Short mmCIF file of C-alpha atoms in Angstrom, two decimals:
data_model
loop_
_atom_site.label_atom_id
_atom_site.label_comp_id
_atom_site.label_asym_id
_atom_site.label_seq_id
_atom_site.Cartn_x
_atom_site.Cartn_y
_atom_site.Cartn_z
CA UNK A 14 0.04 0.09 -0.06
CA UNK A 15 2.75 2.25 0.82
CA UNK A 16 4.61 1.47 -2.46
CA UNK A 17 1.60 2.39 -4.45
CA UNK A 18 1.10 5.74 -2.66
CA UNK A 19 4.93 6.64 -3.17
CA UNK A 20 4.44 5.62 -7.02
CA UNK A 21 1.16 7.80 -7.20
CA UNK A 22 3.11 10.69 -5.57
CA UNK A 23 6.06 10.44 -8.06
CA UNK A 24 3.61 10.29 -11.12
CA UNK A 25 1.96 13.41 -9.88
CA UNK A 26 5.38 15.18 -9.45
CA UNK A 27 6.57 14.06 -12.85
CA UNK A 28 3.02 15.35 -14.37
CA UNK A 29 3.40 18.55 -12.52
CA UNK A 30 6.87 18.96 -13.86
CA UNK A 31 5.69 18.25 -17.54
CA UNK A 32 2.71 20.75 -17.12
CA UNK A 33 4.94 23.41 -16.04
CA UNK A 34 7.32 22.60 -18.98
CA UNK A 35 4.40 22.82 -21.52
CA UNK A 36 3.09 26.04 -19.96
CA UNK A 37 6.52 27.52 -20.70
CA UNK A 38 6.72 26.45 -24.10
CA UNK A 39 2.93 26.96 -24.84
CA UNK A 40 3.12 30.71 -26.02
CA UNK A 41 5.67 29.91 -28.53
CA UNK A 42 3.67 26.88 -30.01
CA UNK A 43 0.44 28.99 -30.07
CA UNK A 44 2.25 31.81 -31.95
CA UNK A 45 3.81 29.19 -34.32
CA UNK A 46 0.27 27.64 -35.12
CA UNK A 47 -1.18 31.16 -35.67
CA UNK A 48 1.58 32.67 -37.78
CA UNK A 49 3.04 29.89 -39.45
CA UNK A 50 1.10 26.58 -39.44
CA UNK A 51 -2.42 28.13 -40.00
CA UNK A 52 -1.18 30.36 -42.94
CA UNK A 53 0.58 27.33 -44.63
CA UNK A 54 -2.55 25.18 -44.37
CA UNK A 55 -4.69 27.97 -45.59
CA UNK A 56 -2.29 28.60 -48.59
CA UNK A 57 -2.88 24.95 -49.55
CA UNK A 58 -6.46 25.66 -49.54
CA UNK A 59 -6.29 28.77 -51.56
CA UNK A 60 -4.09 27.02 -54.08
CA UNK A 61 -7.20 25.02 -55.12
CA UNK A 62 -9.48 27.92 -55.03
CA UNK A 63 -10.46 31.26 -56.58
CA UNK A 64 -10.38 34.24 -53.98
CA UNK A 65 -9.62 37.91 -54.20
CA UNK A 66 -9.60 38.84 -50.48
CA UNK A 67 -12.15 41.71 -50.92
CA UNK A 68 -15.06 39.35 -51.29
CA UNK A 69 -14.44 37.71 -47.88
CA UNK A 70 -13.68 33.98 -46.72
CA UNK A 71 -17.22 32.99 -47.47
CA UNK A 72 -16.94 33.65 -51.14
CA UNK A 73 -13.96 31.29 -51.61
CA UNK A 74 -14.57 29.18 -54.82
CA UNK A 75 -13.08 25.85 -55.09
CA UNK A 76 -11.64 25.41 -58.52
CA UNK A 77 -9.57 22.24 -58.17
CA UNK A 78 -6.46 22.30 -60.41
CA UNK A 79 -7.57 25.04 -62.37
CA UNK A 80 -4.84 27.42 -61.29
CA UNK A 81 -2.22 25.02 -62.18
CA UNK A 82 -3.58 24.56 -65.41
CA UNK A 83 -3.65 28.42 -66.03
CA UNK A 84 0.01 28.63 -65.02
CA UNK A 85 1.10 26.38 -68.10
CA UNK A 86 -0.23 29.08 -70.62
CA UNK A 87 0.64 31.95 -68.50
CA UNK A 88 3.67 33.76 -70.36
CA UNK A 89 4.29 35.97 -67.37
CA UNK A 90 4.69 32.88 -64.94
CA UNK A 91 6.94 31.13 -67.51
CA UNK A 92 8.96 34.31 -67.87
CA UNK A 93 9.34 34.71 -64.33
CA UNK A 94 10.41 31.12 -63.77
CA UNK A 95 12.94 31.40 -66.57
CA UNK A 96 14.39 34.47 -65.02
CA UNK A 97 14.53 32.89 -61.70
CA UNK A 98 16.61 29.97 -63.10
CA UNK A 99 18.84 32.46 -64.80
CA UNK A 100 19.28 34.34 -61.60
CA UNK A 101 20.06 31.23 -59.61
CA UNK A 102 22.34 29.61 -62.00
CA UNK A 103 24.55 32.91 -62.15
CA UNK A 104 24.38 34.30 -58.58
CA UNK A 105 25.02 31.11 -56.67
CA UNK A 106 28.08 29.89 -58.36
CA UNK A 107 29.75 33.39 -58.73
CA UNK A 108 29.03 33.92 -54.89
CA UNK A 109 30.48 30.68 -53.73
CA UNK A 110 33.58 31.16 -55.86
CA UNK A 111 34.30 34.71 -54.99
CA UNK A 112 33.54 34.35 -51.49
CA UNK A 113 35.81 31.32 -51.14
CA UNK A 114 38.72 33.13 -53.12
CA UNK A 115 38.13 36.05 -50.68
CA UNK A 116 38.21 34.05 -47.45
CA UNK A 117 41.36 32.23 -48.46
CA UNK A 118 43.14 35.36 -49.46
CA UNK A 119 42.14 37.20 -46.29
CA UNK A 120 43.24 34.11 -44.27
CA UNK A 121 46.58 33.64 -45.81
CA UNK A 122 47.78 36.94 -46.95
CA UNK A 123 46.15 39.96 -45.22
CA UNK A 124 46.85 41.53 -41.78
CA UNK A 125 44.04 42.98 -39.85
CA UNK A 126 41.67 40.05 -40.84
CA UNK A 127 38.89 41.11 -38.54
CA UNK A 128 38.49 44.73 -40.21
CA UNK A 129 38.44 43.18 -43.68
CA UNK A 130 35.91 40.66 -42.83
CA UNK A 131 33.68 43.26 -41.09
CA UNK A 132 34.01 45.49 -44.21
CA UNK A 133 32.79 42.83 -46.77
CA UNK A 134 30.04 41.69 -44.36
CA UNK A 135 28.53 45.02 -44.05
CA UNK A 136 26.42 44.77 -47.29
CA UNK A 137 24.86 41.68 -46.10
CA UNK A 138 23.47 43.07 -42.83
CA UNK A 139 22.57 46.64 -44.48
CA UNK A 140 18.92 47.44 -45.30
CA UNK A 141 18.12 46.02 -48.56
CA UNK A 142 15.98 49.00 -49.54
CA UNK A 143 18.75 51.47 -48.91
CA UNK A 144 21.36 49.31 -50.79
CA UNK A 145 18.98 49.10 -53.60
CA UNK A 146 18.42 52.96 -53.96
CA UNK A 147 22.35 53.27 -53.78
CA UNK A 148 22.89 50.80 -56.44
CA UNK A 149 19.97 52.50 -58.72
CA UNK A 150 21.90 55.72 -58.39
CA UNK A 151 25.16 53.96 -59.54
CA UNK A 152 23.47 52.49 -62.53
CA UNK A 153 21.58 55.76 -63.19
CA UNK A 154 22.32 57.80 -66.57
CA UNK A 155 24.52 60.28 -64.63
CA UNK A 156 25.81 57.83 -62.16
CA UNK A 157 29.53 56.93 -61.61
CA UNK A 158 29.23 53.60 -63.47
CA UNK A 159 28.07 55.14 -66.70
CA UNK A 160 30.55 58.13 -66.34
CA UNK A 161 33.38 55.76 -65.98
CA UNK A 162 32.52 53.72 -69.04
CA UNK A 163 32.24 57.19 -71.01
CA UNK A 164 35.70 57.98 -69.66
CA UNK A 165 37.26 54.96 -71.28
CA UNK A 166 35.82 55.58 -74.61
CA UNK A 167 32.47 53.78 -74.55
CA UNK A 168 30.22 56.45 -76.22
CA UNK A 169 26.84 54.76 -75.57
CA UNK A 170 26.88 52.86 -72.28
CA UNK A 171 24.00 50.62 -71.60
CA UNK A 172 21.09 52.13 -69.77
CA UNK A 173 21.24 48.95 -67.31
CA UNK A 174 17.97 49.06 -65.27
CA UNK A 175 16.17 50.58 -68.20
CA UNK A 176 17.55 48.13 -70.78
CA UNK A 177 15.85 44.76 -71.13
CA UNK A 178 19.18 42.99 -71.83
CA UNK A 179 21.04 44.56 -69.02
CA UNK A 180 18.47 44.94 -66.26
CA UNK A 181 18.90 41.28 -64.96
CA UNK A 182 22.98 41.25 -65.06
CA UNK A 183 22.84 44.55 -63.24
CA UNK A 184 20.51 42.96 -60.44
CA UNK A 185 22.94 39.79 -60.55
CA UNK A 186 26.14 42.11 -59.89
CA UNK A 187 24.36 43.83 -57.08
CA UNK A 188 23.09 40.64 -55.50
CA UNK A 189 26.66 39.09 -55.72
CA UNK A 190 28.02 42.09 -53.90
CA UNK A 191 25.70 41.59 -51.15
CA UNK A 192 25.87 37.98 -50.64
CA UNK A 193 29.64 37.43 -51.09
CA UNK A 194 30.44 39.00 -47.68
CA UNK A 195 28.26 36.62 -45.49
CA UNK A 196 29.50 33.51 -47.54
CA UNK A 197 33.05 34.51 -47.11
CA UNK A 198 32.55 34.85 -43.28
CA UNK A 199 31.10 31.21 -43.29
CA UNK A 200 34.12 30.01 -45.20
CA UNK A 201 36.44 31.88 -42.92
CA UNK A 202 34.95 29.96 -40.00
CA UNK A 203 35.39 26.81 -41.95
CA UNK A 204 39.01 27.63 -42.58
CA UNK A 205 39.49 27.84 -38.73
CA UNK A 206 38.50 24.30 -38.45
CA UNK A 207 41.09 22.65 -40.86
CA UNK A 208 43.88 21.04 -38.92
CA UNK A 209 47.22 22.90 -39.32
CA UNK A 210 48.91 19.60 -39.36
CA UNK A 211 47.53 18.93 -42.73
CA UNK A 212 49.14 22.08 -44.08
CA UNK A 213 52.52 21.36 -42.37
CA UNK A 214 52.69 17.84 -43.68
CA UNK A 215 52.02 18.98 -47.20
CA UNK A 216 54.54 21.83 -46.95
CA UNK A 217 57.25 19.31 -45.86
CA UNK A 218 56.34 17.13 -48.85
CA UNK A 219 57.04 20.02 -50.99
CA UNK A 220 53.49 21.01 -51.98
CA UNK A 221 52.81 24.49 -53.19
CA UNK A 222 50.11 26.80 -52.21
CA UNK A 223 47.91 25.96 -55.11
CA UNK A 224 48.42 22.13 -54.32
CA UNK A 225 47.36 22.62 -50.85
CA UNK A 226 44.38 24.71 -52.01
CA UNK A 227 43.01 22.07 -54.29
CA UNK A 228 43.84 18.93 -52.21
CA UNK A 229 43.32 20.06 -48.75
CA UNK A 230 41.55 23.38 -48.52
CA UNK A 231 38.77 22.65 -50.97
CA UNK A 232 38.07 19.11 -49.87
CA UNK A 233 38.09 20.12 -46.05
CA UNK A 234 35.48 23.05 -46.75
CA UNK A 235 33.12 20.73 -48.56
CA UNK A 236 30.77 20.58 -45.63
CA UNK A 237 30.79 24.50 -45.57
CA UNK A 238 30.30 24.75 -49.39
CA UNK A 239 27.30 22.19 -49.02
CA UNK A 240 25.59 24.50 -46.48
CA UNK A 241 26.19 27.52 -48.52
CA UNK A 242 25.04 25.84 -51.60
CA UNK A 243 21.67 24.88 -49.93
CA UNK A 244 21.11 28.16 -48.30
CA UNK A 245 22.06 30.22 -51.30
CA UNK A 246 19.79 28.27 -53.76
CA UNK A 247 17.03 28.69 -51.42
CA UNK A 248 17.75 32.41 -50.96
CA UNK A 249 18.02 32.95 -54.68
CA UNK A 250 14.46 31.67 -55.32
CA UNK A 251 13.22 34.02 -52.60
CA UNK A 252 14.88 37.26 -54.10
CA UNK A 253 12.45 40.22 -54.09
CA UNK A 254 13.79 43.31 -52.43
CA UNK A 255 16.06 44.79 -54.94
CA UNK A 256 13.88 43.67 -57.85
CA UNK A 257 10.90 45.46 -56.26
CA UNK A 258 12.88 48.76 -55.53
CA UNK A 259 15.16 49.01 -58.56
CA UNK A 260 13.06 47.73 -61.35
CA UNK A 261 9.75 46.68 -60.34
CA UNK A 262 9.94 43.65 -62.44
CA UNK A 263 10.74 45.48 -65.50
CA UNK A 264 11.58 46.47 -67.90
CA UNK A 265 9.01 44.49 -69.98
CA UNK A 266 9.15 41.66 -67.15
CA UNK A 267 13.05 41.31 -67.88
CA UNK A 268 13.61 41.12 -64.12
CA UNK A 269 10.38 39.56 -62.96
CA UNK A 270 10.99 36.58 -60.69
CA UNK A 271 8.73 33.94 -59.01
CA UNK A 272 8.39 35.78 -55.68
CA UNK A 273 7.89 39.08 -57.28
CA UNK A 274 4.95 37.60 -59.70
CA UNK A 275 3.39 35.98 -56.67
CA UNK A 276 3.52 39.45 -54.75
CA UNK A 277 1.90 41.26 -57.83
CA UNK A 278 -0.68 38.52 -58.44
CA UNK A 279 -1.81 38.62 -54.81
CA UNK A 280 -1.47 42.30 -53.63
CA UNK A 281 -1.79 44.23 -56.98
CA UNK A 282 -4.41 42.15 -58.86
CA UNK A 283 -5.82 40.42 -55.68
CA UNK A 284 -5.68 36.83 -57.20
CA UNK A 285 -4.79 35.21 -53.94
CA UNK A 286 -5.81 31.70 -55.06
CA UNK A 287 -3.62 31.84 -58.14
CA UNK A 288 -0.71 33.35 -56.16
CA UNK A 289 -1.02 30.51 -53.52
CA UNK A 290 -0.86 28.08 -56.23
CA UNK A 291 2.39 29.66 -57.46
CA UNK A 292 3.87 29.69 -54.12
CA UNK A 293 3.17 25.94 -53.77
CA UNK A 294 4.94 25.49 -57.12
CA UNK A 295 7.99 27.45 -55.83
CA UNK A 296 8.03 25.32 -52.62
CA UNK A 297 8.05 22.11 -54.70
CA UNK A 298 10.85 23.49 -56.81
CA UNK A 299 13.08 24.49 -53.84
CA UNK A 300 12.21 21.07 -52.25
CA UNK A 301 13.19 19.37 -55.38
CA UNK A 302 16.47 21.28 -55.56
CA UNK A 303 17.25 20.61 -51.91
CA UNK A 304 16.67 16.73 -52.33
CA UNK A 305 18.97 16.63 -55.39
CA UNK A 306 21.69 18.43 -53.42
CA UNK A 307 21.19 16.40 -50.28
CA UNK A 308 21.48 13.18 -52.38
CA UNK A 309 24.33 14.56 -54.48
CA UNK A 310 26.54 15.62 -51.22
CA UNK A 311 27.16 12.07 -50.25
CA UNK A 312 29.60 11.77 -53.26
CA UNK A 313 31.59 14.90 -52.63
CA UNK A 314 31.19 16.11 -49.21
CA UNK A 315 33.86 14.93 -46.67
CA UNK A 316 32.91 14.99 -43.12
#
């Protein structure tokens, strides 16, 4: 009888401790359900519906897969998708290459490393609207970039943000400038984790700097590269701020990407159902890219 009383008392103590723990985490979970889980579930419902927000929730019309069928023939959606792939396939490789090069050069050849790392990291933490406005001024007709091109003999420099052929490359250059500092910081942290014994042994064996770079540095940084590859690809598909501020998707849709087209469909034309279906397609694209990279890393990432 006494043993049963002790067991019941212990159970009550454990239950009370668990309830206290759940009480502490309950606000976080409730907020997550309200601001994350519910909107995601609601967007899945909207993806199969026709709704313009103004008419109210009661007037949501279920249309099945009609939104997805519309996408196939929507030239603006196809154009945004192509632009997004173009942006991703240029920004991600260039950012990783330049950031690795900068991180290695700072680590091996530059004094005052902390100062240089801070300087190159500043664009990443700066306000995207302010940075976009500054770059818009740099690209403007009377800006320093056009003035420099004229000073070296180019009579008719491109209009950059107003030129269909140059608008996206201009956005890409600016995006690389923003992202390279963050990636270089991550690579710098990865370089600190490479054992010096490997470099010392290779130096004794007569290996040069390039040999050490290709056969020690790059393989040992493969987990860091994998992390940056995943996050950079996801980030490239979410690009929006600089396009909204600098070009507003123009000229003639040359810089429109998926997130920007989703935004305009939802908040300019009030096609929330169609925008949700495109958001779902974007989610599937990112998921496929991530799974491909996750499977591929088994062949080239060394832990």
